[in-house]
Each structure stands twice: as structure tokens, then as C-alpha cells.
Short mmCIF file of C-alpha atoms in Angstrom, two decimals:
data_model
loop_
_atom_site.label_atom_id
_atom_site.label_comp_id
_atom_site.label_asym_id
_atom_site.label_seq_id
_atom_site.Cartn_x
_atom_site.Cartn_y
_atom_site.Cartn_z
CA MET A 1 95.74 191.50 249.85
CA ASP A 2 97.71 191.42 246.60
CA PRO A 3 99.54 188.26 245.37
CA LYS A 4 102.91 189.52 246.59
CA GLN A 5 101.62 190.12 250.11
CA ARG A 6 99.90 186.73 250.08
CA ASN A 7 103.16 185.02 249.12
CA TYR A 8 105.06 186.75 251.92
CA LEU A 9 102.32 185.72 254.35
CA LEU A 10 102.53 182.07 253.23
CA LEU A 11 106.32 182.08 253.68
CA ALA A 12 105.93 183.61 257.15
CA ILE A 13 103.42 180.91 258.11
CA ILE A 14 105.66 178.13 256.81
CA ALA A 15 108.61 179.63 258.73
CA VAL A 16 106.57 179.47 261.95
CA LEU A 17 105.60 175.87 261.17
CA VAL A 18 109.24 174.90 260.57
CA ILE A 19 110.40 176.51 263.83
CA GLY A 20 107.57 174.85 265.71
CA SER A 21 108.39 171.51 264.12
CA TRP A 22 112.03 171.72 265.19
CA LEU A 23 110.93 172.49 268.75
CA MET A 24 108.68 169.43 268.63
CA PHE A 25 111.05 166.85 267.17
CA TRP A 26 114.49 167.88 268.44
CA PRO A 27 116.26 165.75 269.59
CA PRO A 28 114.57 163.18 267.33
CA GLY A 29 116.10 160.23 269.20
CA THR A 30 113.90 160.95 272.20
CA LYS A 31 110.97 162.87 270.66
CA ILE A 32 110.13 160.28 267.98
CA LYS A 33 109.39 156.94 269.59
CA GLN A 34 110.88 153.78 268.21
CA GLY A 35 109.01 150.62 267.34
CA LEU A 36 109.61 147.01 268.20
CA ASP A 37 111.98 146.28 265.34
CA ILE A 38 114.24 149.21 266.28
CA GLN A 39 114.46 149.30 270.07
CA GLY A 40 114.03 145.54 270.44
CA GLY A 41 111.32 143.64 272.23
CA ILE A 42 108.98 140.73 271.80
CA SER A 43 106.16 139.91 269.40
CA VAL A 44 103.78 137.02 269.92
CA ILE A 45 100.62 135.79 268.20
CA LEU A 46 98.20 134.15 270.65
CA THR A 47 95.54 131.84 269.24
CA ALA A 48 92.44 130.89 271.20
CA GLN A 49 91.86 127.20 271.88
CA PRO A 50 88.44 126.68 273.47
CA GLN A 51 87.85 123.66 275.70
CA PRO A 52 86.00 120.66 274.23
CA GLY A 53 82.34 121.58 274.01
CA GLN A 54 83.10 125.30 274.42
CA SER A 55 82.27 127.57 271.49
CA LEU A 56 84.47 130.59 270.86
CA THR A 57 82.46 133.80 270.74
CA ASN A 58 83.35 137.34 269.78
CA ASP A 59 82.68 138.41 273.37
CA ASP A 60 85.27 135.88 274.59
CA MET A 61 87.88 137.36 272.24
CA ASP A 62 86.98 140.94 273.24
CA ARG A 63 87.39 140.07 276.93
CA ALA A 64 90.62 138.15 276.27
CA GLU A 65 92.03 141.14 274.36
CA LEU A 66 91.09 143.49 277.21
CA ILE A 67 92.67 141.22 279.83
CA ILE A 68 95.88 140.84 277.81
CA ARG A 69 96.05 144.62 277.38
CA ASN A 70 95.62 145.16 281.13
CA ARG A 71 98.29 142.59 281.95
CA VAL A 72 100.79 144.12 279.53
CA ASP A 73 100.06 147.60 280.90
CA LYS A 74 100.74 146.40 284.44
CA LEU A 75 104.13 145.09 283.29
CA GLY A 76 105.09 148.70 282.64
CA ALA A 77 105.63 148.14 278.92
CA SER A 78 105.10 151.24 276.78
CA GLU A 79 104.25 151.58 273.09
CA THR A 80 102.66 148.16 273.13
CA SER A 81 100.48 147.10 270.24
CA ILE A 82 97.66 144.61 270.82
CA GLN A 83 95.51 143.78 267.81
CA ARG A 84 92.97 141.16 266.85
CA GLN A 85 93.97 138.96 263.93
CA GLY A 86 91.14 137.09 262.32
CA GLN A 87 88.48 135.47 264.49
CA ASP A 88 90.68 133.64 266.99
CA SER A 89 94.10 135.30 267.30
CA ILE A 90 95.65 138.31 269.06
CA LEU A 91 98.94 139.94 268.05
CA VAL A 92 100.91 141.37 271.00
CA GLN A 93 103.99 143.53 270.40
CA MET A 94 105.96 144.87 273.37
CA PRO A 95 108.92 147.10 272.43
CA GLY A 96 111.74 147.54 274.92
CA LEU A 97 110.58 144.85 277.34
CA LYS A 98 113.52 143.49 279.32
CA ASN A 99 112.19 140.38 281.04
CA ARG A 100 110.73 138.59 278.05
CA ASP A 101 110.39 135.13 279.59
CA GLU A 102 108.33 136.45 282.47
CA ALA A 103 106.21 138.51 280.09
CA LEU A 104 105.44 135.46 277.96
CA LYS A 105 104.65 133.39 281.03
CA MET A 106 102.36 136.08 282.35
CA ILE A 107 100.35 136.77 279.21
CA ASN A 108 100.03 133.05 278.45
CA SER A 109 98.67 132.31 281.90
CA THR A 110 94.97 131.50 281.86
CA GLY A 111 94.78 133.19 285.25
CA LEU A 112 92.35 130.83 287.00
CA LEU A 113 93.00 131.27 290.73
CA GLU A 114 91.46 128.73 293.11
CA PHE A 115 91.46 128.29 296.86
CA VAL A 116 91.48 124.53 297.47
CA ASP A 117 90.69 122.48 300.56
CA VAL A 118 93.58 120.00 300.66
CA SER A 119 91.38 117.46 302.40
CA SER A 120 89.23 117.38 299.25
CA ILE A 121 92.11 116.18 297.07
CA THR A 122 91.63 112.56 296.02
CA ASP A 123 95.11 112.10 294.53
CA THR A 124 97.25 110.52 297.27
CA GLU A 125 100.50 111.49 295.56
CA ALA A 126 99.39 115.12 295.50
CA VAL A 127 98.39 115.05 299.19
CA ASN A 128 101.82 113.67 300.12
CA ALA A 129 103.57 116.28 297.96
CA LEU A 130 101.64 119.13 299.58
CA ALA A 131 102.46 117.83 303.06
CA ASP A 132 106.15 118.44 302.35
CA THR A 133 107.01 122.14 302.15
CA THR A 134 109.94 121.38 299.86
CA THR A 135 107.69 119.84 297.18
CA SER A 136 104.38 121.65 297.61
CA ASP A 137 105.12 124.87 295.74
CA GLY A 138 104.85 124.35 292.00
CA TYR A 139 103.08 120.99 292.22
CA GLN A 140 100.70 120.39 289.32
CA LEU A 141 97.29 119.15 290.46
CA LYS A 142 95.40 116.81 288.14
CA PRO A 143 92.06 118.17 286.88
CA GLY A 144 89.06 116.66 288.67
CA THR A 145 91.02 115.52 291.72
CA TYR A 146 90.17 118.45 293.97
CA LYS A 147 87.39 120.91 294.87
CA SER A 148 87.87 124.63 295.12
CA ILE A 149 86.39 126.73 297.90
CA MET A 150 86.20 129.80 295.69
CA ASN A 151 88.02 131.26 292.70
CA GLY A 152 89.88 134.46 291.83
CA SER A 153 86.72 136.37 290.91
CA VAL A 154 86.52 137.45 294.58
CA VAL A 155 89.88 139.25 294.39
CA LYS A 156 89.44 143.04 294.47
CA SER A 157 93.13 143.92 294.31
CA ALA A 158 96.53 142.27 294.39
CA SER A 159 99.90 143.78 295.23
CA VAL A 160 103.47 142.70 295.86
CA GLY A 161 104.68 142.84 299.45
CA GLN A 162 107.22 141.33 301.79
CA ASP A 163 106.70 139.05 304.76
CA PRO A 164 107.77 141.11 307.79
CA THR A 165 109.02 137.96 309.56
CA THR A 166 110.83 135.99 306.88
CA GLY A 167 111.51 138.81 304.43
CA LYS A 168 110.19 136.69 301.55
CA ILE A 169 108.35 138.34 298.70
CA GLU A 170 104.62 137.65 298.74
CA VAL A 171 101.50 138.62 296.83
CA ASN A 172 98.84 140.26 299.02
CA LEU A 173 95.18 139.84 298.09
CA VAL A 174 92.17 141.89 299.14
CA MET A 175 88.82 140.13 298.65
CA ASP A 176 85.36 141.52 298.06
CA ALA A 177 82.51 141.10 300.57
CA GLU A 178 81.42 137.72 299.24
CA GLY A 179 84.97 136.38 299.21
CA THR A 180 85.67 137.78 302.66
CA LYS A 181 82.65 135.95 304.14
CA THR A 182 83.43 132.65 302.38
CA TRP A 183 87.08 132.86 303.38
CA ALA A 184 86.21 133.75 306.99
CA ASP A 185 83.71 130.86 307.29
CA PHE A 186 86.16 128.35 305.84
CA THR A 187 89.21 129.37 307.84
CA THR A 188 87.16 129.55 311.05
CA ALA A 189 85.96 125.97 310.55
CA ASN A 190 89.34 124.63 309.43
CA VAL A 191 91.95 125.95 311.85
CA ARG A 192 95.12 123.77 311.80
CA LYS A 193 94.11 122.36 308.42
CA GLN A 194 95.96 122.86 305.16
CA ILE A 195 94.71 124.78 302.16
CA ALA A 196 96.24 125.27 298.72
CA ILE A 197 96.26 128.40 296.61
CA VAL A 198 96.30 127.20 293.02
CA LEU A 199 96.86 129.15 289.80
CA ASP A 200 96.03 127.35 286.56
CA GLY A 201 96.26 124.01 288.38
CA VAL A 202 99.72 124.75 289.83
CA VAL A 203 100.07 125.07 293.61
CA LYS A 204 101.53 128.46 294.47
CA SER A 205 101.30 128.09 298.21
CA ALA A 206 99.97 125.45 300.64
CA PRO A 207 99.85 127.03 304.08
CA VAL A 208 98.18 125.75 307.27
CA VAL A 209 95.39 127.91 308.71
CA ASN A 210 96.68 129.13 312.07
CA GLU A 211 93.69 131.26 312.93
CA PRO A 212 90.46 132.48 311.32
CA ILE A 213 91.05 135.06 308.58
CA THR A 214 88.09 137.42 308.76
CA GLY A 215 89.43 140.65 307.31
CA GLY A 216 89.30 139.60 303.66
CA GLN A 217 93.05 139.89 303.28
CA THR A 218 95.48 137.08 302.63
CA ALA A 219 98.96 136.60 301.30
CA ILE A 220 100.35 134.12 298.78
CA SER A 221 103.89 133.31 299.80
CA GLY A 222 106.35 131.11 297.97
CA THR A 223 109.67 131.11 296.19
CA PHE A 224 108.85 134.20 294.13
CA THR A 225 111.30 136.55 292.57
CA ALA A 226 110.23 140.18 292.45
CA ASP A 227 109.34 139.91 288.74
CA GLU A 228 107.40 136.67 289.27
CA ALA A 229 105.41 138.23 292.10
CA LYS A 230 104.70 141.32 289.98
CA ALA A 231 103.49 139.16 287.09
CA LEU A 232 101.28 137.06 289.40
CA ALA A 233 99.76 140.19 290.93
CA ALA A 234 99.04 141.48 287.42
CA VAL A 235 97.31 138.22 286.46
CA LEU A 236 95.18 138.21 289.64
CA GLN A 237 94.19 141.84 289.20
CA THR A 238 93.11 141.44 285.59
CA GLY A 239 91.13 138.26 286.15
CA ALA A 240 90.97 134.92 284.41
CA LEU A 241 91.00 134.57 280.65
CA PRO A 242 87.69 133.31 279.25
CA VAL A 243 89.55 131.04 276.83
CA LYS A 244 92.98 129.45 276.68
CA LEU A 245 95.45 131.35 274.49
CA VAL A 246 98.32 129.43 272.92
CA PRO A 247 101.35 131.24 271.44
CA GLN A 248 101.64 130.35 267.74
CA ASP A 249 104.51 132.59 266.70
CA THR A 250 106.97 134.28 269.02
CA ARG A 251 109.70 136.59 267.80
CA THR A 252 112.32 138.34 269.85
CA VAL A 253 114.19 141.32 268.42
CA GLY A 254 117.43 142.23 270.15
CA PRO A 255 118.05 145.94 270.78
CA THR A 256 121.49 145.69 269.18
CA LEU A 257 120.04 144.35 265.92
CA GLY A 258 117.30 146.98 266.01
CA GLN A 259 119.72 149.86 266.57
CA GLU A 260 121.96 148.58 263.77
CA SER A 261 118.94 148.47 261.47
CA LEU A 262 118.06 152.03 262.51
CA ARG A 263 121.62 153.20 261.84
CA GLN A 264 121.57 151.65 258.39
CA GLY A 265 118.13 153.07 257.66
CA LEU A 266 119.14 156.59 258.68
CA MET A 267 122.32 156.25 256.65
CA ALA A 268 120.19 155.36 253.62
CA VAL A 269 118.03 158.45 254.24
CA LEU A 270 121.03 160.79 254.56
CA ILE A 271 122.82 159.38 251.51
CA GLY A 272 119.61 159.63 249.48
CA LEU A 273 119.09 163.24 250.58
CA ALA A 274 122.69 164.15 249.77
CA ILE A 275 122.53 162.62 246.27
CA VAL A 276 119.23 164.32 245.53
CA ALA A 277 120.55 167.69 246.81
CA VAL A 278 123.71 167.51 244.70
CA TYR A 279 121.71 166.54 241.62
CA LEU A 280 119.22 169.39 242.11
CA ILE A 281 121.89 172.05 242.62
CA VAL A 282 124.09 170.87 239.73
CA PHE A 283 121.24 170.48 237.27
CA TYR A 284 118.95 173.35 238.27
CA ARG A 285 121.47 175.75 239.87
CA GLY A 286 119.55 178.44 241.77
CA LEU A 287 116.23 176.66 241.33
CA GLY A 288 117.95 173.53 242.59
CA PHE A 289 119.01 175.37 245.74
CA VAL A 290 115.38 176.43 246.26
CA SER A 291 114.38 172.80 245.80
CA VAL A 292 116.88 171.73 248.47
CA THR A 293 115.46 174.27 250.94
CA ALA A 294 111.99 172.98 250.00
CA LEU A 295 113.12 169.47 250.98
CA ILE A 296 114.40 170.85 254.29
CA VAL A 297 111.00 172.48 254.88
CA PHE A 298 109.28 169.23 253.94
CA ALA A 299 111.48 167.13 256.25
CA SER A 300 111.10 169.56 259.17
CA ILE A 301 107.30 169.58 259.07
CA TYR A 302 107.26 165.83 258.48
CA LEU A 303 109.41 165.09 261.54
CA GLY A 304 107.39 167.58 263.60
CA ILE A 305 104.16 165.71 262.81
CA LEU A 306 105.79 162.36 263.66
CA ALA A 307 106.96 163.80 267.00
CA VAL A 308 103.45 165.08 267.82
CA LEU A 309 101.92 161.70 266.98
CA SER A 310 104.60 159.97 269.09
CA ARG A 311 103.80 162.24 272.04
CA PHE A 312 100.17 161.09 271.96
CA GLY A 313 101.13 157.44 271.53
CA LEU A 314 99.84 157.27 267.96
CA PHE A 315 103.13 156.57 266.20
CA ALA A 316 106.29 154.54 266.73
CA LEU A 317 108.98 154.52 264.05
CA SER A 318 109.63 151.09 262.54
CA MET A 319 111.82 149.92 259.69
CA PRO A 320 108.86 149.83 257.25
CA GLY A 321 108.12 153.36 258.47
CA ILE A 322 111.64 154.44 257.53
CA ALA A 323 111.05 152.92 254.08
CA GLY A 324 107.94 155.10 253.83
CA VAL A 325 110.00 158.16 254.79
CA VAL A 326 112.59 157.41 252.09
CA LEU A 327 109.84 156.96 249.52
CA THR A 328 108.18 160.27 250.39
CA ILE A 329 111.53 162.07 250.09
CA GLY A 330 111.58 160.84 246.52
CA LEU A 331 108.01 162.05 245.99
CA ALA A 332 108.90 165.49 247.38
CA ALA A 333 111.94 165.69 245.08
CA ASP A 334 109.74 164.71 242.13
CA SER A 335 107.32 167.51 242.96
CA SER A 336 110.11 170.08 243.10
CA ILE A 337 111.56 168.89 239.79
CA LEU A 338 108.13 169.05 238.18
CA ILE A 339 107.71 172.67 239.30
CA ASN A 340 111.19 173.58 238.08
CA GLU A 341 110.69 171.97 234.69
CA ARG A 342 107.26 173.52 234.15
CA PHE A 343 108.62 176.94 235.11
CA LYS A 344 111.53 176.58 232.66
CA GLU A 345 109.19 175.35 229.94
CA GLU A 346 106.90 178.35 230.36
CA VAL A 347 109.93 180.64 230.10
CA ARG A 348 111.09 178.90 226.93
CA MET A 349 107.60 179.40 225.51
CA GLY A 350 108.19 183.15 225.75
CA ARG A 351 106.35 184.08 228.89
CA THR A 352 107.79 186.59 231.29
CA TYR A 353 109.47 185.22 234.39
CA ARG A 354 106.62 186.44 236.55
CA SER A 355 103.97 184.97 234.28
CA ALA A 356 105.91 181.74 233.88
CA ALA A 357 106.23 181.42 237.66
CA GLN A 358 102.53 182.01 238.22
CA SER A 359 101.30 179.71 235.47
CA GLY A 360 104.05 177.08 235.62
CA THR A 361 103.91 176.48 239.37
CA LYS A 362 100.10 176.35 239.29
CA HIS A 363 99.95 173.70 236.59
CA ALA A 364 102.87 171.72 238.04
CA ILE A 365 101.27 171.59 241.48
CA GLY A 366 97.97 170.48 239.93
CA THR A 367 99.67 167.63 238.11
CA SER A 368 101.68 166.66 241.19
CA VAL A 369 98.62 166.68 243.45
CA ASP A 370 96.78 164.38 241.03
CA ALA A 371 99.66 161.88 241.19
CA ASP A 372 99.96 162.26 244.97
CA LEU A 373 96.26 161.55 245.48
CA VAL A 374 96.52 158.28 243.58
CA THR A 375 99.40 157.21 245.82
CA PHE A 376 97.54 158.48 248.90
CA VAL A 377 94.45 156.38 248.13
CA SER A 378 96.63 153.29 247.68
CA ALA A 379 98.36 153.97 251.00
CA LEU A 380 95.00 154.57 252.70
CA VAL A 381 93.68 151.20 251.55
CA LEU A 382 96.89 149.57 252.77
CA PHE A 383 96.54 151.33 256.14
CA LEU A 384 92.93 150.19 256.58
CA VAL A 385 93.41 146.52 255.71
CA ALA A 386 96.99 145.79 256.81
CA ILE A 387 98.28 145.02 260.30
CA GLY A 388 101.52 145.49 262.20
CA PRO A 389 104.54 147.19 260.62
CA VAL A 390 102.84 147.54 257.21
CA LYS A 391 100.47 150.05 258.80
CA GLY A 392 103.52 152.11 259.78
CA PHE A 393 104.69 152.18 256.17
CA ALA A 394 101.25 153.27 254.95
CA LEU A 395 100.97 155.95 257.67
CA THR A 396 104.37 157.50 256.95
CA LEU A 397 103.59 157.47 253.23
CA MET A 398 100.27 159.28 253.73
CA LEU A 399 101.81 161.84 256.08
CA GLY A 400 104.65 162.42 253.63
CA ILE A 401 102.22 163.07 250.78
CA GLY A 402 100.37 165.60 252.92
CA CYS A 403 103.62 167.36 253.82
CA ASP A 404 104.65 167.36 250.14
CA ILE A 405 101.45 169.12 249.07
CA LEU A 406 101.78 171.59 251.96
CA MET A 407 105.40 172.33 250.99
CA MET A 408 104.53 172.96 247.33
CA ILE A 409 101.63 175.30 248.08
CA MET A 410 103.04 177.22 251.04
CA TYR A 411 106.74 177.34 250.23
CA LYS A 412 107.89 176.32 246.75
CA ARG A 413 105.31 178.27 244.73
CA PRO A 414 105.41 181.50 246.78
CA MET A 415 109.23 181.43 246.80
CA ILE A 416 109.53 181.02 243.01
CA MET A 417 106.88 183.66 242.37
CA LEU A 418 108.70 186.17 244.58
CA LEU A 419 112.09 185.36 243.04
CA ALA A 420 110.59 185.73 239.55
CA GLU A 421 109.53 189.29 240.38
CA SER A 422 113.05 190.73 240.30
CA VAL A 423 115.78 188.30 241.37
CA ILE A 424 115.67 185.71 238.57
CA PRO A 425 115.43 188.25 235.70
CA LYS A 426 118.70 189.84 236.85
CA ALA A 427 120.71 186.62 236.47
CA PRO A 428 118.62 183.91 234.76
CA ALA A 429 121.66 181.74 233.98
CA LEU A 430 122.44 181.52 237.69
CA TRP A 431 118.94 180.15 238.25
CA GLY A 432 119.18 177.67 235.39
CA VAL A 433 116.60 179.50 233.24
CA ALA A 434 117.36 180.10 229.58
CA ARG A 435 117.53 183.88 228.95
CA GLU A 436 117.14 183.48 225.16
CA GLY A 437 113.68 182.07 225.67
CA VAL A 438 112.58 185.32 227.22
CA ALA A 439 114.47 187.48 224.75
CA ALA A 440 112.80 185.78 221.82
CA GLY A 441 109.26 186.85 222.53
CA SER A 442 108.88 188.18 225.99
CA SER A 443 107.23 191.47 226.62
CA GLU A 444 109.22 191.58 229.84
CA SER A 445 112.54 191.84 227.94
CA LYS A 446 111.20 194.49 225.61
CA LYS A 447 109.46 196.61 228.20
CA GLY A 448 111.97 196.56 230.99
CA GLY A 449 110.38 193.72 232.94
CA VAL A 450 106.72 194.78 232.83
CA SER A 451 104.71 191.59 233.17
CA ASN A 452 101.65 190.56 231.24
CA GLY A 453 100.80 187.82 233.84
#
């Protein structure tokens, strides 16, 4: 395959990539997922506070992180980010979550479920409160004043249901074999006695046992809303946290503020692109137009990659990410300018257009790749050590550098080399290339365009 055929092949491949990219990212508003700071949501840092005498272990934090992740997943939140911070903290980011108060309440809950024999309670005030159905639900029991029959570890599954008689929302539990036996023995021996179902020391329900419950199924009824019942079911299904987590920093981003930030960010991108395009065309003429199409190729492939990563849940666009996009647009423009200038310089040195295109683009790309690699390594270090939105900035910067190198090798260089074959020599002024440079010493001008490159 000769160089000309290879250049046509590279342009054909890049055309396929551009078409494929457009199919992947269009419309970008739905194909590229938005992060917390754009679509709104909640961000909270939870710090572990072990009980007196309890030592915090790495296993405790691993289990706490897993439980938090499961609880957030059961809330139906998508694009969530849950990361360890240091030895004792967990960062939770939930974009697009509507019921933020319930989400905070749910993830902060320790999740210790207990079934309590009311007759074992030594606090008289608590016994009186539980005897009244208007004060029992939500009553806070004092630690050490009661004995539990069993805890939530026996719960196999929990779901939200509705009492067929009263129509009230309830949480239905299914117990394992051990829990079923313990529950059956207790309820059989305590018919007409009161029990309390307690979550994190708070009474959720205090029913009277009407008959033995031997099937391993029971229902927690109370004054639940649908969201409260859903959150409680999620807590019971995921189990109790091994350590208490206390929110240290909670931030709520409104969707209106996020969308306004997105609008301003996109406006900055479009204005930047327009200014760069006008500058390239005015200063470099035909070569500037090629540079503008190179930026379009760069942006298309870039957005296509972001859409693919979004589809697999590996990317969500944030404001720092948009800053990374703007920065890489500048890097791509720099690369194009470097190629243009090196090409013009080679022409001024007396090379033929073909030779100048071959040599100039090669050396310009080499120089540009060296500079890009330095930036890439810096971004890689930032990506590996940073957390949260800063990672998004580093990721978009690295992807942009990769797209820039791909654009230079597969589009900009082949295009200039093909144009230098016959198009540019016919009207060099239109392409911003000084004709006198060629006329002064070029074999091309003396021999009717025969190249020595």
C-alpha cells in the first residue's frame, strides 16, 4: 500500500469513527449522563464513630460501605458514587435523588432491628407509653432498659405492603428458619401479650400477639408513608451497620442551579470553539478550515467516547469535567496550529509542498505528542490520587489528550498530505502558504510539481 492509499484509508476509518460517535452521543442530553453538580442531588460524608471500647477495623468499614451501597441502590438512585475517604469516612453522592430527607435518614440509620418483650422493659414511663397506641409508635427506649428476643439478622427479606383490613402501609418481613422457630415459640407462649418492634432504639410498632405466628412472616405496621416504608424495608434487607456513621458534611445541589451551571459551561465551550474557529480561518485560511474540521473530528470522537462510558456507568459529566473538556479543546487547537506552522516553515525553507507536508506534519506531531504525554502523566497522577469531581476533570483531560493524538495521526496529517499532492500547489495563497518560499528553491516549482520527498 503506497502512502496515498494509506492516507485515504486513514480518512475512511476516521469517517467511520465520526459517524459511529454521532450515533453514540446524539442527543447528548440523554446519551451523556450528568453528575451531581449538574442534575442536582445530595452529597454527604459519613464518618465512623465506634462505641466506647470498640476498635474500628478495615473490615468494619468495608462492610459499612457495602451496606450503604446496597441501601442507596434500593432507593432507586442511579449514578451514585460511594467512596472511602481515609480510614474512617465514606463519601456518598446521589445525583437526581428527589426525597433527600428520607435518603439521609435511611443511610444514617444504624439499622439494628430488635423484637422486644414489653414485659421485660424496666422503664415504667416506657411501659405506659407503649400501652397507649397514640404514643407507642416512635417512642425512644433507653438503652439497657429492655431485653430483645432476637434481632434483625433473622430477616431474610423485607417488602412494602398494605394491610388488607385497614389499608395502612406496612413492612412485611420473612424470617429464616432460626428466626421462624424463635418467633413461633415466643408468640405461642405469649398470646395476648404485647411485643415491640424496635429499630435503632425507636419503637416502630407495639402490637399485641393475637395468635401464635408460626409461618416466619410478620408485618410492621405504623404511621408510615410510602417512602418511609420503602426506606425501612431497604434498611432491614441490607442489615445492620457494624459501626455508627455520623454525617460530617452534607451538601444539597438544586437541579435549577445545576442546569444553570451546565448552560453557562456549554456556553463557554461554544464561545471558545467559535473564537478559535474564526482565528484559525482568518490566520491560516485554507489550512485554518482544515484545522476547524479537525476540531470537529476531535469533538465528535471525544463525545462518542464519553457517551460509551456513560452507557456503562463509568462516566457522569460534572462541572470540573466540563473544565477538562474546555482545556482539551485548547490542546487540540494547539496541536493543529503546531502542524500548520511546521508545514509553512518547511515550505519557506524551500521544500516542495508534498515534502513539506510529509516532514512538517511528522515533526509537529512528534513535538505535540511529547507535550501531550507530559500533561497526560500529570492528569493520570491526579486521577489516581484525587477523589470526587477532581477525578472527572482528570478523566476528561486524559480522554481529550488521547482523542487529540488520534485526530492528528488519522485525520490532520493524512488530510494535509493529500491536499499537498495537488490542491495546495494550485492556489497556495488560498491555503495561507507563501508561494515565494517554494519558488525560491523548490524543485517542485522548477519541474512542474515533481517531488523530491
